[in-house]
C-alpha positions as a Markdown table, in Angstrom:
| # | Residue | x | y | z |
|---|---|---|---|---|
| 1 | Met | -4.0 | 24.4 | 8.5 |
| 2 | Leu | -4.1 | 21.2 | 6.5 |
| 3 | Val | -5.3 | 23.0 | 3.4 |
| 4 | Leu | -2.4 | 25.5 | 3.7 |
| 5 | Thr | 0.1 | 22.7 | 4.1 |
| 6 | Ala | -1.3 | 21.0 | 1.0 |
| 7 | Leu | -1.0 | 24.2 | -1.0 |
| 8 | Met | 2.6 | 24.6 | 0.0 |
| 9 | Ala | 3.4 | 21.3 | -1.5 |
| 10 | Leu | 2.3 | 22.6 | -4.9 |
| 11 | Glu | 3.9 | 25.0 | -7.3 |
| 12 | Ser | 2.8 | 28.5 | -6.6 |
| 13 | Asp | 0.9 | 30.9 | -9.0 |
| 14 | Arg | -1.5 | 28.2 | -10.2 |
| 15 | Glu | -5.1 | 27.2 | -10.1 |
| 16 | Val | -6.0 | 24.5 | -7.6 |
| 17 | Glu | -8.9 | 22.0 | -7.5 |
| 18 | Leu | -9.6 | 21.1 | -3.8 |
| 19 | Gly | -11.3 | 18.0 | -2.4 |
| 20 | Leu | -12.3 | 18.0 | 1.2 |
| 21 | Gly | -14.0 | 15.6 | 3.6 |
| 22 | Leu | -16.4 | 16.3 | 6.5 |
| 23 | Pro | -17.6 | 14.0 | 9.2 |
| 24 | Leu | -21.0 | 12.5 | 8.5 |
| 25 | Met | -22.7 | 14.3 | 11.4 |
| 26 | Leu | -21.5 | 17.7 | 10.0 |
| 27 | Tyr | -21.7 | 17.0 | 6.3 |
| 28 | Pro | -25.4 | 18.0 | 5.6 |
| 29 | Lys | -25.1 | 21.2 | 7.7 |
| 30 | Leu | -21.7 | 22.4 | 6.6 |
| 31 | Lys | -21.1 | 21.1 | 3.1 |
| 32 | Glu | -22.2 | 24.2 | 1.2 |
| 33 | Lys | -20.7 | 26.6 | 3.8 |
| 34 | Val | -17.3 | 24.9 | 3.4 |
| 35 | Lys | -17.5 | 24.8 | -0.4 |
| 36 | Asp | -18.5 | 28.5 | -0.5 |
| 37 | Tyr | -15.7 | 29.5 | 1.8 |
| 38 | Phe | -12.9 | 27.8 | -0.2 |
| 39 | Glu | -14.1 | 28.0 | -3.8 |
| 40 | Phe | -12.6 | 30.9 | -5.8 |
| 41 | Leu | -10.4 | 31.8 | -2.8 |
| 42 | Glu | -7.2 | 33.6 | -3.5 |
| 43 | Glu | -4.5 | 32.7 | -1.0 |
| 44 | Ile | -1.0 | 34.2 | -0.5 |
| 45 | Ile | 1.3 | 32.3 | 1.8 |
| 46 | Ile | 4.7 | 33.6 | 3.0 |
| 47 | Asp | 7.2 | 30.8 | 3.5 |
| 48 | Lys | 10.0 | 30.7 | 6.1 |
| 49 | Asn | 12.4 | 32.5 | 3.6 |
| 50 | Gly | 10.0 | 35.4 | 3.2 |
| 51 | Val | 9.0 | 34.3 | -0.3 |
| 52 | Ala | 5.3 | 34.8 | -1.3 |
| 53 | His | 3.4 | 32.0 | -2.9 |
| 54 | Ser | 0.0 | 32.7 | -4.5 |
| 55 | Tyr | -2.8 | 30.2 | -5.2 |
| 56 | His | -6.3 | 30.4 | -6.7 |
| 57 | Ile | -8.8 | 27.7 | -5.7 |
| 58 | Ala | -10.8 | 27.3 | -8.9 |
| 59 | Arg | -12.9 | 24.5 | -7.7 |
| 60 | Cys | -13.8 | 23.0 | -4.3 |
| 61 | Glu | -15.8 | 19.8 | -3.8 |
| 62 | Val | -16.8 | 18.5 | -0.3 |
| 63 | Phe | -17.4 | 14.8 | 0.3 |
| 64 | Pro | -18.5 | 12.7 | 3.3 |
| 65 | Gln | -15.5 | 11.3 | 5.1 |
| 66 | Gly | -15.2 | 7.6 | 4.4 |
| 67 | Val | -16.6 | 7.7 | 0.9 |
| 68 | Gly | -13.1 | 8.6 | -0.4 |
| 69 | Ala | -11.7 | 5.3 | 0.9 |
| 70 | Leu | -14.0 | 3.3 | -1.3 |
| 71 | Phe | -12.9 | 5.2 | -4.4 |
| 72 | Ser | -9.2 | 4.7 | -3.5 |
| 73 | Ile | -9.5 | 1.0 | -4.2 |
| 74 | Thr | -8.0 | 0.4 | -7.6 |
| 75 | Ser | -9.1 | -3.2 | -8.1 |
| 76 | Pro | -12.8 | -3.8 | -9.2 |
| 77 | Val | -15.2 | -4.1 | -6.3 |
| 78 | Glu | -17.9 | -6.8 | -6.7 |
| 79 | Asp | -21.6 | -6.2 | -6.2 |
| 80 | Gly | -22.6 | -6.4 | -2.6 |
| 81 | Ile | -23.2 | -4.4 | 0.6 |
| 82 | Tyr | -20.0 | -2.9 | 2.2 |
| 83 | Cys | -19.4 | -1.2 | 5.5 |
| 84 | Ile | -16.6 | 1.4 | 5.5 |
| 85 | Leu | -15.1 | 2.3 | 8.9 |
| 86 | Asp | -13.1 | 5.6 | 8.6 |
| 87 | Val | -11.2 | 5.8 | 11.9 |
| 88 | Gly | -9.9 | 9.3 | 12.2 |
| 89 | Phe | -8.2 | 11.4 | 14.9 |
| 90 | Arg | -11.4 | 12.7 | 16.6 |
| 91 | Thr | -14.3 | 10.7 | 15.0 |
| 92 | Thr | -15.1 | 7.4 | 13.3 |
| 93 | Asp | -17.4 | 7.5 | 10.4 |
| 94 | Val | -19.5 | 4.4 | 9.5 |
| 95 | Ile | -20.6 | 4.3 | 5.8 |
| 96 | Val | -22.7 | 1.5 | 4.5 |
| 97 | Val | -23.1 | 1.3 | 0.7 |
| 98 | Glu | -24.7 | -1.1 | -1.8 |
| 99 | Ile | -22.8 | -1.7 | -5.0 |
| 100 | Lys | -24.9 | -2.9 | -7.9 |
| 101 | Ser | -23.8 | -2.9 | -11.6 |
| 102 | Lys | -21.0 | -0.4 | -10.7 |
| 103 | Asn | -23.5 | 2.0 | -9.1 |
| 104 | Ile | -22.8 | 3.0 | -5.5 |
| 105 | Asn | -25.9 | 3.6 | -3.3 |
| 106 | Pro | -25.4 | 4.8 | 0.3 |
| 107 | Leu | -27.8 | 3.1 | 2.8 |
| 108 | Leu | -28.3 | 6.3 | 4.7 |
| 109 | Asp | -30.2 | 4.7 | 7.6 |
| 110 | Met | -27.1 | 2.7 | 8.5 |
| 111 | Cys | -24.6 | 5.6 | 8.1 |
| 112 | Phe | -23.5 | 7.5 | 11.2 |
| 113 | Thr | -20.6 | 9.0 | 13.1 |
| 114 | Val | -19.2 | 7.9 | 16.4 |
| 115 | Asp | -17.7 | 10.8 | 18.3 |
| 116 | Lys | -14.6 | 8.7 | 19.1 |
| 117 | Gly | -11.2 | 8.5 | 17.4 |
| 118 | Met | -7.6 | 7.9 | 18.0 |
| 119 | Ser | -7.2 | 11.2 | 19.9 |
| 120 | Leu | -8.7 | 9.3 | 22.9 |
| 121 | Ala | -5.5 | 7.1 | 22.8 |
| 122 | Val | -3.3 | 10.2 | 23.1 |
| 123 | Glu | -5.4 | 11.5 | 26.0 |
| 124 | Arg | -5.5 | 8.2 | 27.8 |
| 125 | Leu | -1.7 | 7.6 | 27.3 |
| 126 | Gly | -1.0 | 11.0 | 28.8 |
| 127 | Leu | -3.1 | 10.1 | 31.9 |
| 128 | Met | -1.3 | 6.7 | 32.2 |
| 129 | Ile | 2.1 | 8.3 | 32.0 |
| 130 | Glu | 1.1 | 10.8 | 34.7 |
| 131 | Arg | -0.2 | 8.1 | 37.0 |
| 132 | Lys | 2.8 | 5.8 | 36.5 |
| 133 | Tyr | 5.7 | 8.2 | 36.4 |
| 134 | Gly | 4.2 | 11.2 | 38.3 |
| 135 | Val | 4.8 | 13.7 | 35.5 |
| 136 | Ser | 2.3 | 15.7 | 33.5 |
| 137 | Tyr | 3.0 | 15.1 | 29.8 |
| 138 | Asp | 1.4 | 17.6 | 27.5 |
| 139 | Thr | -0.7 | 15.6 | 25.1 |
| 140 | Ser | 0.4 | 17.8 | 22.2 |
| 141 | Leu | 3.8 | 16.2 | 22.6 |
| 142 | Leu | 2.2 | 12.8 | 22.0 |
| 143 | Phe | 0.5 | 13.5 | 18.7 |
| 144 | Asp | 3.3 | 11.5 | 16.9 |
| 145 | Ile | 2.8 | 8.6 | 19.2 |
| 146 | His | 2.5 | 6.1 | 16.4 |
| 147 | Glu | 6.1 | 6.8 | 15.4 |
| 148 | Arg | 7.6 | 6.9 | 18.9 |
| 149 | Thr | 8.8 | 4.0 | 21.1 |
| 150 | Tyr | 9.9 | 6.0 | 24.1 |
| 151 | Ile | 9.5 | 9.3 | 26.0 |
| 152 | Ser | 11.9 | 11.2 | 28.2 |
| 153 | Val | 11.1 | 11.5 | 31.9 |
| 154 | Arg | 13.6 | 13.3 | 34.2 |
| 155 | Gly | 16.4 | 12.5 | 31.8 |
| 156 | Arg | 15.5 | 8.8 | 31.4 |
| 157 | Lys | 14.2 | 7.2 | 28.3 |
| 158 | Ile | 11.1 | 5.3 | 29.1 |
| 159 | Asp | 9.9 | 2.5 | 26.8 |
| 160 | Ile | 6.2 | 3.2 | 26.1 |
| 161 | Glu | 5.5 | 0.3 | 23.6 |
| 162 | Pro | 3.7 | -1.8 | 26.3 |
| 163 | His | 1.6 | 1.2 | 27.3 |
| 164 | Lys | 0.7 | 2.0 | 23.7 |
| 165 | Lys | -0.5 | -1.5 | 23.0 |
| 166 | Glu | -2.7 | -1.5 | 26.1 |
| 167 | Val | -4.2 | 1.9 | 25.3 |
| 168 | Phe | -4.7 | 1.3 | 21.6 |
| 169 | Arg | -6.4 | -2.0 | 22.3 |
| 170 | Ala | -8.7 | -0.4 | 24.9 |
| 171 | Ile | -9.6 | 2.5 | 22.5 |
| 172 | Ala | -10.2 | 0.1 | 19.6 |
| 173 | Asp | -12.5 | -2.1 | 21.7 |
| 174 | Asp | -14.4 | 1.0 | 22.8 |
| 175 | Ile | -14.9 | 2.2 | 19.2 |
| 176 | Val | -15.9 | -1.2 | 18.0 |
| 177 | Gln | -18.5 | -1.6 | 20.8 |
| 178 | Ser | -19.9 | 1.9 | 20.1 |
| 179 | Ile | -20.3 | 1.0 | 16.4 |
| 180 | Ser | -21.8 | -2.4 | 17.2 |
| 181 | Arg | -24.5 | -0.9 | 19.4 |
| 182 | Arg | -25.7 | 1.4 | 16.6 |
| 183 | Leu | -25.4 | -0.9 | 13.5 |
| 184 | Gln | -28.6 | -2.5 | 12.4 |
| 185 | Arg | -26.8 | -5.7 | 11.3 |
| 186 | Gly | -23.8 | -7.6 | 12.5 |
| 187 | Phe | -20.3 | -7.1 | 10.9 |
| 188 | Asp | -20.4 | -10.6 | 9.6 |
| 189 | Thr | -23.4 | -9.9 | 7.4 |
| 190 | Phe | -21.5 | -7.5 | 5.1 |
| 191 | Asp | -19.7 | -8.7 | 2.0 |
| 192 | Ala | -16.7 | -6.8 | 3.4 |
| 193 | Val | -15.9 | -4.4 | 6.1 |
| 194 | Leu | -13.2 | -1.9 | 4.9 |
| 195 | Ala | -11.2 | -0.1 | 7.5 |
| 196 | Ser | -9.4 | 3.2 | 6.6 |
| 197 | Gly | -8.0 | 6.2 | 8.3 |
| 198 | Gly | -5.1 | 6.6 | 10.8 |
| 199 | Gly | -6.7 | 4.2 | 13.2 |
| 200 | Ala | -7.5 | 1.5 | 10.7 |
| 201 | Phe | -4.9 | -1.1 | 11.8 |
| 202 | Thr | -5.8 | -0.7 | 15.4 |
| 203 | Val | -9.6 | -1.1 | 15.0 |
| 204 | Ala | -9.3 | -3.8 | 12.2 |
| 205 | Ser | -7.1 | -5.9 | 14.5 |
| 206 | Val | -9.9 | -6.1 | 17.0 |
| 207 | Leu | -12.5 | -7.0 | 14.4 |
| 208 | Gln | -10.4 | -9.5 | 12.6 |
| 209 | Lys | -10.3 | -11.7 | 15.7 |
| 210 | Glu | -14.0 | -12.4 | 15.2 |
| 211 | Phe | -14.8 | -11.7 | 11.6 |
| 212 | Ser | -13.0 | -12.9 | 8.4 |
| 213 | Asn | -14.5 | -10.3 | 6.1 |
| 214 | Val | -12.6 | -7.3 | 7.6 |
| 215 | Gln | -10.0 | -5.7 | 5.3 |
| 216 | Ile | -7.6 | -2.8 | 5.7 |
| 217 | Val | -7.7 | -0.4 | 2.7 |
| 218 | Glu | -4.2 | 0.0 | 1.1 |
| 219 | Asn | -2.4 | 3.1 | 2.4 |
| 220 | Ser | -5.3 | 3.4 | 4.8 |
| 221 | Gln | -4.1 | 6.7 | 6.3 |
| 222 | Phe | -4.3 | 8.4 | 3.0 |
| 223 | Ala | -7.2 | 6.5 | 1.5 |
| 224 | Asn | -9.7 | 9.3 | 1.7 |
| 225 | Ala | -7.3 | 11.8 | 0.1 |
| 226 | Lys | -6.6 | 9.4 | -2.8 |
| 227 | Gly | -10.4 | 8.8 | -3.2 |
| 228 | Tyr | -11.1 | 12.5 | -3.2 |
| 229 | Leu | -8.6 | 13.0 | -6.0 |
| 230 | Ala | -10.2 | 10.2 | -8.0 |
| 231 | Leu | -13.7 | 11.8 | -7.4 |
| 232 | Leu | -12.4 | 15.2 | -8.6 |
| 233 | Ser | -10.9 | 13.6 | -11.8 |
| 234 | Leu | -14.3 | 12.0 | -12.4 |
| 235 | Gly | -16.0 | 15.4 | -12.2 |
| 236 | Leu | -18.1 | 14.4 | -9.2 |
């Protein structure tokens, strides 16, 4: 669905170079399968006006989620060891790399995926609303929760900002604790901890209370996509 949405943003009848990301825990197993599925694919999409748009995917590259965020940084990155936290909707990927003389080497024994993301906040908020107001709120109606300040319950507008803050803080704490248990070194031993993804601000706010080396990647929600574009242009 996301690929189709991206294609519709382009002019039709053209060749497309596609960059995709996979969670670390799925990357080794599915990289080639995903690449083979999309590469050289001919896609015809009918829009709401009944107009057909055709696309040819001439090239597809698949990257580990989180790596793109590092390549989205435009300013030079100094030599050192960096921890990238890519906080997505369903998972959080932890990528540790060493940068030396402009070479990027992943430290694979410290890279992993936590099966927790910001979707937990949506689920927990739905349960909180049900307990507090006695209504079952379909979680699919809460997917845009970052942009909403209220919900409607029996014709009344209910301010959910306090509930959001409570839930987001709890989920961020949970994610940080899960990462801390698996990391082989403390957050404060990295030259920098870079947070990206849709949940970057929430998780970084928890870490920044204790560690001064935590940074939020610019335009964090789109950092991976920007990085994939940079990697495609480099021919990687």
